[in-house]
Coordinates of N, CA and C in Angstrom, one line a residue:
M1 N -30.8 27.1 9.8 CA -30.8 27.8 11.1 C -29.5 28.5 11.2
R2 N -29.5 29.7 11.6 CA -28.3 30.5 11.6 C -28.0 30.9 13.0
L3 N -26.8 30.7 13.6 CA -26.4 31.2 14.9 C -26.1 32.6 15.0
T4 N -26.4 33.1 16.2 CA -26.0 34.5 16.4 C -24.6 34.8 16.3
A5 N -24.1 35.9 16.0 CA -22.6 36.2 16.1 C -22.2 36.0 17.6
F6 N -22.9 36.2 18.5 CA -22.6 36.1 20.0 C -22.2 34.6 20.2
T7 N -23.1 33.8 19.9 CA -22.8 32.3 19.8 C -21.6 31.8 19.2
D8 N -21.3 32.4 17.9 CA -20.2 32.1 17.1 C -18.8 32.6 17.8
I9 N -18.9 33.7 18.3 CA -17.9 34.2 19.2 C -17.6 33.4 20.4
S10 N -18.6 33.1 21.0 CA -18.4 32.2 22.2 C -17.7 30.9 21.8
L11 N -18.1 30.2 20.9 CA -17.7 28.9 20.4 C -16.2 29.1 20.2
R12 N -16.0 30.1 19.3 CA -14.6 30.2 19.1 C -13.6 30.5 20.3
I13 N -14.2 31.4 21.2 CA -13.3 31.6 22.4 C -13.1 30.2 23.2
V14 N -14.2 29.4 23.4 CA -14.1 28.3 23.9 C -13.2 27.2 23.2
M15 N -13.2 27.2 22.0 CA -12.2 26.4 21.2 C -10.7 26.8 21.3
R16 N -10.6 28.0 21.4 CA -9.2 28.6 21.6 C -8.7 28.3 22.9
L17 N -9.5 28.4 24.0 CA -9.0 28.1 25.2 C -8.9 26.7 25.6
A18 N -9.5 25.8 24.7 CA -9.5 24.3 24.8 C -8.1 23.8 24.3
V19 N -7.3 24.7 23.5 CA -6.0 24.3 23.2 C -4.9 25.0 23.8
T20 N -5.3 25.9 24.9 CA -4.3 26.6 25.5 C -3.9 25.5 26.7
G21 N -2.5 25.6 27.0 CA -2.0 24.8 28.2 C -2.8 24.9 29.4
R22 N -2.9 23.9 30.2 CA -3.7 24.0 31.5 C -3.1 25.0 32.4
D23 N -1.8 25.3 32.3 CA -1.1 26.2 33.3 C -1.0 27.7 32.7
E24 N -1.6 27.8 31.3 CA -1.4 29.0 30.6 C -2.6 29.8 30.7
L25 N -2.6 31.2 31.1 CA -3.8 31.9 31.1 C -3.8 32.8 30.0
M26 N -4.8 33.2 29.3 CA -5.0 34.2 28.3 C -5.9 35.3 28.6
T27 N -5.7 36.5 28.4 CA -6.5 37.5 28.7 C -7.7 37.6 27.5
T28 N -8.8 38.3 28.0 CA -9.8 38.6 27.0 C -9.3 39.4 25.7
R29 N -8.5 40.4 26.0 CA -8.0 41.1 24.9 C -7.1 40.2 23.9
V30 N -6.4 39.3 24.5 CA -5.4 38.5 23.6 C -6.4 37.7 22.8
V31 N -7.3 37.0 23.6 CA -8.2 36.1 22.7 C -9.0 36.9 21.7
A32 N -9.4 38.0 22.0 CA -10.2 39.0 21.0 C -9.2 39.1 19.8
D33 N -8.0 39.6 20.0 CA -7.0 39.9 18.9 C -6.7 38.7 18.2
L34 N -6.6 37.4 18.8 CA -6.3 36.3 18.1 C -7.4 35.8 17.1
L35 N -8.6 35.9 17.6 CA -9.9 35.6 16.9 C -10.4 36.8 16.0
A36 N -9.8 37.9 16.0 CA -10.2 38.8 15.1 C -11.7 39.2 15.5
V37 N -11.9 39.4 16.7 CA -13.3 40.0 17.1 C -13.2 41.2 17.9
P38 N -14.2 42.1 18.0 CA -14.1 43.2 18.8 C -13.9 42.7 20.4
Y39 N -13.1 43.5 21.1 CA -12.8 43.3 22.4 C -14.2 43.2 23.3
T40 N -15.0 44.1 23.0 CA -16.4 44.2 23.7 C -17.2 43.0 23.6
H41 N -17.2 42.5 22.5 CA -18.0 41.3 22.1 C -17.4 40.1 22.8
A42 N -16.1 40.1 22.8 CA -15.4 39.0 23.5 C -15.7 39.0 24.9
A43 N -15.5 40.3 25.5 CA -15.8 40.4 27.0 C -17.2 39.9 27.3
K44 N -18.2 40.3 26.6 CA -19.6 39.8 26.9 C -19.7 38.3 26.8
A45 N -19.0 37.7 25.8 CA -19.1 36.3 25.6 C -18.5 35.6 26.7
V46 N -17.2 36.1 27.2 CA -16.5 35.6 28.3 C -17.4 35.6 29.6
A47 N -17.9 36.7 29.7 CA -18.8 36.8 31.1 C -20.1 35.7 31.0
R48 N -20.7 35.6 29.9 CA -21.6 34.6 29.7 C -21.2 33.1 30.0
L49 N -19.9 32.8 29.2 CA -19.3 31.7 29.4 C -18.9 31.3 30.9
S50 N -18.6 32.3 31.6 CA -18.0 32.3 32.9 C -19.5 32.0 33.8
E51 N -20.5 32.6 33.5 CA -21.8 32.3 34.2 C -22.1 30.8 34.0
L52 N -21.9 30.3 32.9 CA -22.5 29.0 32.6 C -21.3 27.9 33.1
G53 N -20.3 28.4 33.8 CA -19.2 27.5 34.3 C -18.4 26.8 33.4
L54 N -18.4 27.4 32.1 CA -17.5 26.8 31.0 C -16.1 27.4 31.1
V55 N -15.9 28.7 31.5 CA -14.7 29.3 31.5 C -14.5 30.1 32.8
E56 N -13.2 29.9 33.4 CA -12.9 30.6 34.7 C -12.2 31.8 34.3
A57 N -12.7 33.0 34.8 CA -12.1 34.2 34.6 C -11.6 34.8 35.9
R58 N -10.3 34.9 35.9 CA -9.7 35.6 37.0 C -9.2 37.1 36.8
R59 N -9.5 37.9 37.7 CA -9.2 39.3 37.4 C -7.9 39.6 38.1
G60 N -7.4 40.8 37.7 CA -6.1 41.3 38.5 C -4.8 40.5 38.0
R61 N -3.8 41.0 38.8 CA -2.5 40.5 38.4 C -2.4 38.9 38.4
G62 N -1.8 38.4 37.4 CA -1.9 36.9 37.5 C -3.3 36.3 37.0
G63 N -4.0 37.1 36.5 CA -5.5 36.7 36.2 C -5.5 36.3 34.6
G64 N -6.6 35.8 34.3 CA -6.8 35.5 32.9 C -7.8 34.5 32.7
L65 N -7.9 33.9 31.5 CA -9.0 32.9 31.1 C -8.6 31.6 31.2
Q66 N -9.5 30.7 31.6 CA -9.0 29.2 31.5 C -10.3 28.5 31.2
L67 N -10.3 27.5 30.5 CA -11.5 26.6 30.1 C -11.4 25.7 31.4
T68 N -12.6 25.5 32.0 CA -12.9 24.6 33.1 C -13.0 23.1 32.5
E69 N -12.9 22.1 33.3 CA -13.1 20.8 33.0 C -14.5 20.6 32.3
A70 N -15.4 21.3 33.0 CA -16.9 21.4 32.4 C -17.0 21.6 31.1
G71 N -16.2 22.8 30.8 CA -16.1 23.4 29.4 C -15.5 22.5 28.4
R72 N -14.5 21.8 28.8 CA -13.7 21.0 27.9 C -14.6 19.6 27.6
D73 N -15.4 19.2 28.5 CA -16.4 18.1 28.3 C -17.7 18.4 27.9
A74 N -18.0 19.8 27.8 CA -19.4 20.2 27.4 C -19.8 19.8 26.0
S75 N -21.0 19.5 25.9 CA -21.5 19.2 24.4 C -21.7 20.6 23.7
V76 N -21.5 20.6 22.4 CA -21.6 21.8 21.6 C -23.2 22.1 21.6
G77 N -23.9 21.2 21.5 CA -25.4 21.3 21.5 C -25.8 22.1 22.9
G78 N -25.3 21.6 24.0 CA -25.7 22.2 25.3 C -25.2 23.7 25.2
I79 N -24.1 23.9 24.7 CA -23.6 25.3 24.7 C -24.5 26.1 24.0
V80 N -24.7 25.7 22.7 CA -25.6 26.5 21.7 C -26.9 26.7 22.4
R81 N -27.5 25.7 22.9 CA -28.8 25.8 23.5 C -28.8 26.8 24.6
S82 N -27.8 26.9 25.5 CA -27.6 27.9 26.6 C -27.6 29.3 26.0
L83 N -26.8 29.5 24.9 CA -26.4 30.7 24.4 C -27.6 31.3 23.5
E84 N -28.2 30.4 22.8 CA -29.2 30.8 21.8 C -30.6 30.9 22.4
G85 N -30.7 30.2 23.6 CA -32.1 30.2 24.2 C -33.0 29.4 23.6
G86 N -34.2 29.2 24.1 CA -35.1 28.2 23.6 C -36.0 28.8 22.8
G87 N -36.0 29.9 22.2 CA -37.0 30.7 21.4 C -37.2 30.0 20.1
D88 N -38.4 30.3 19.7 CA -38.9 29.8 18.3 C -38.0 30.3 17.3
V89 N -37.9 29.5 16.2 CA -37.2 29.9 15.0 C -37.9 31.0 14.2
V90 N -39.3 31.0 14.2 CA -40.0 32.3 13.5 C -40.8 32.9 14.7
G91 N -41.1 34.1 14.5 CA -41.8 35.0 15.4 C -43.4 34.9 15.3
C92 N -43.9 33.9 15.6 CA -45.4 33.6 15.5 C -46.2 34.6 16.3
D93 N -45.6 35.0 17.6 CA -46.3 35.9 18.5 C -45.8 37.3 18.4
D94 N -45.0 37.6 17.5 CA -44.6 38.9 17.2 C -45.7 39.9 17.1
S95 N -45.5 41.2 17.1 CA -46.4 42.2 16.8 C -46.4 42.8 15.5
P96 N -47.4 42.6 14.7 CA -48.7 41.9 15.0 C -48.5 40.4 14.9
P97 N -49.4 39.6 15.7 CA -49.0 38.1 15.6 C -49.5 37.5 14.2
C98 N -48.9 36.4 13.8 CA -49.1 35.7 12.7 C -50.7 35.3 12.7
P99 N -51.4 35.6 11.7 CA -52.8 35.2 11.6 C -53.1 33.7 11.5
L100 N -52.0 33.0 11.3 CA -52.2 31.5 11.0 C -51.6 30.7 12.2
R101 N -51.3 31.4 13.3 CA -50.6 30.7 14.5 C -51.6 29.7 15.1
A102 N -52.8 29.8 15.2 CA -53.7 28.8 15.7 C -53.8 27.6 15.1
A103 N -53.6 27.7 13.8 CA -53.8 26.4 12.8 C -52.6 26.1 12.0
C104 N -51.4 26.5 12.5 CA -50.3 26.4 11.7 C -49.3 25.1 12.1
R105 N -49.0 24.4 11.1 CA -48.0 23.2 11.4 C -46.7 23.6 11.2
L106 N -46.4 24.7 10.6 CA -45.0 25.1 10.3 C -44.3 25.3 11.7
R107 N -44.9 26.0 12.6 CA -44.2 26.3 14.0 C -43.7 25.0 14.5
T108 N -44.5 23.9 14.5 CA -44.2 22.6 15.1 C -43.1 21.9 14.3
A109 N -43.1 22.0 13.0 CA -42.1 21.4 12.1 C -40.8 22.2 12.3
L110 N -40.8 23.4 12.5 CA -39.5 24.3 12.7 C -39.0 23.9 14.1
R111 N -39.9 23.7 15.1 CA -39.3 23.4 16.5 C -38.8 22.1 16.5
E112 N -39.3 21.1 15.7 CA -38.6 19.7 15.6 C -37.3 19.8 14.9
A113 N -37.3 20.6 13.8 CA -36.0 20.8 13.1 C -34.9 21.5 13.9
Q114 N -35.3 22.4 14.7 CA -34.3 23.0 15.7 C -33.8 22.0 16.7
E115 N -34.6 21.2 17.2 CA -34.2 20.2 18.2 C -33.3 19.1 17.5
A116 N -33.6 18.8 16.3 CA -32.8 17.9 15.5 C -31.4 18.4 15.3
F117 N -31.4 19.8 15.2 CA -30.1 20.5 14.9 C -29.3 20.3 16.3
Y118 N -30.0 20.7 17.3 CA -29.2 20.7 18.6 C -28.9 19.3 19.0
A119 N -29.7 18.3 18.7 CA -29.3 17.0 19.1 C -28.2 16.3 18.2
S120 N -28.2 16.8 17.0 CA -26.9 16.6 16.3 C -25.5 17.1 16.8
L121 N -25.8 18.2 17.5 CA -24.5 18.9 18.1 C -24.3 18.3 19.5
D122 N -25.2 17.6 20.2 CA -25.1 17.2 21.3 C -24.1 16.0 21.5
T123 N -23.6 15.4 20.4 CA -22.7 14.3 20.2 C -21.4 14.9 20.2
V124 N -21.1 16.2 20.0 CA -19.9 16.8 19.7 C -19.5 17.5 21.1
T125 N -18.2 17.3 21.4 CA -17.9 17.9 22.7 C -16.7 19.0 22.2
V126 N -16.7 20.0 23.0 CA -15.4 20.9 22.8 C -14.1 20.3 22.6
G127 N -13.9 19.2 23.4 CA -12.6 18.5 23.2 C -12.4 17.9 21.8
S128 N -13.5 17.5 21.2 CA -13.3 16.8 19.9 C -13.3 17.8 18.9
L129 N -13.8 19.0 19.1 CA -13.8 20.1 18.2 C -12.3 20.6 17.8
V130 N -11.4 20.5 18.9 CA -10.1 20.9 18.7 C -9.1 19.9 18.4
A131 N -9.5 18.6 18.0 CA -8.6 17.7 17.5 C -8.0 18.1 16.1
A132 N -6.9 17.5 15.8 CA -6.4 17.8 14.5 C -7.3 17.7 13.4
P133 N -7.3 18.8 12.4 CA -6.4 19.8 12.3 C -6.7 21.1 12.8
T134 N -7.9 21.0 13.6 CA -8.3 22.4 14.1 C -7.3 22.9 15.2
G135 N -7.1 22.1 16.2 CA -6.3 22.4 17.3 C -4.8 23.2 16.9
P136 N -4.1 22.5 16.2 CA -2.9 23.1 15.5 C -3.2 24.4 14.9
A137 N -4.3 24.6 14.2 CA -4.5 25.9 13.5 C -5.0 27.0 14.5
L138 N -5.7 26.5 15.6 CA -5.9 27.5 16.6 C -4.9 27.9 17.2
L139 N -3.7 27.0 17.5 CA -2.5 27.4 18.2 C -1.7 28.4 17.3
A140 N -1.8 28.2 16.0 CA -1.1 29.0 15.1 C -1.6 30.4 14.8
L141 N -2.8 30.8 15.4 CA -3.3 32.2 15.2 C -2.4 33.1 15.8
T142 N -2.4 34.1 15.2 CA -1.5 35.3 15.6 C -2.4 36.6 15.4
A143 N -2.2 37.6 16.2 CA -3.0 38.8 15.9 C -2.1 39.6 14.8
R144 N -2.8 40.2 13.9 CA -2.1 41.0 13.0 C -1.3 42.1 13.6
P145 N -0.1 42.5 13.1 CA 0.7 43.4 13.6 C -0.1 44.7 13.6
G146 N -0.1 45.5 14.8 CA -0.7 46.7 14.7 C -2.3 46.6 14.8
A147 N -2.9 45.4 14.9 CA -4.4 45.2 14.9 C -4.8 45.0 16.3
M148 N -4.4 45.5 17.4 CA -4.8 45.3 18.7 C -6.3 46.0 18.8
A149 N -7.3 45.2 19.2 CA -8.6 45.8 19.3 C -8.8 46.6 20.3
T150 N -9.5 47.8 20.2 CA -9.7 48.8 21.1 C -11.1 48.6 21.9
P151 N -11.4 49.0 23.0 CA -12.7 48.7 23.5 C -13.9 49.0 22.7
G152 N -13.6 49.8 21.7 CA -14.9 50.3 20.9 C -14.8 49.3 19.7
G153 N -14.0 48.2 19.6 CA -14.1 47.2 18.6 C -13.2 47.6 17.4
E154 N -12.8 48.8 17.4 CA -12.1 49.1 16.2 C -10.6 48.6 16.4
T155 N -9.8 48.4 15.3 CA -8.4 48.0 15.5 C -7.7 49.4 15.5
A156 N -6.4 49.1 16.0 CA -5.5 50.4 16.1 C -5.4 51.0 14.8
E157 N -5.3 50.0 13.6 CA -5.3 50.6 12.4 C -6.3 51.4 12.0
T158 N -7.7 50.9 12.2 CA -8.8 51.7 11.8 C -9.2 52.9 12.7
A159 N -8.7 52.9 13.7 CA -9.1 53.9 14.8 C -8.4 55.3 14.6
L160 N -7.4 55.2 13.7 CA -6.5 56.4 13.4 C -7.4 57.3 12.6

C-alpha cells in the first residue's frame, strides 16, 4: 500500500511539531521550508490536521502552529485512516466497473490487508515516532539557504 503525498506531508508536519517546545510556535511557512515541501501543500495539511484536532493553528501576531495533546498521543493508524479515508485499495466500482466484482475474492483480501496495515500502525503513537534518533534529526533540520518556499511551491532559487 502506498500513502498519498498529502498523508506523508501531514505525518512529517506532526512529527516536526512533536519535537517543538511546548511554548514554541512555528509558522506553516517555516515548517514547509524545514521539511522541503511546497507551502501550499503544507497549508492544506495543516488545515486538515487542525480540523482533526491534532494541530492548533493560531492566526495573526503571536500565532503559529502547535501540536495538541491529542496529536501527541494519537495513533499513527488513526491519523492515516483519517487522512487516507476508508476507500478501497482497488477501484472495483470505477467506470467502467470491474466485470469480476460480483464474484471476486481479491477485493475482500485487499480490504483485510489494508486493515492489517492500519492495525499495525495503531500501536505506534506520534510521541513514539519522535524518540531518538528521529527527534534529534527533526530538530537539526534547517531550510536550505535561499530556498524559502513561495506560495506556488517553488523555491526562491527555482522561481528566478
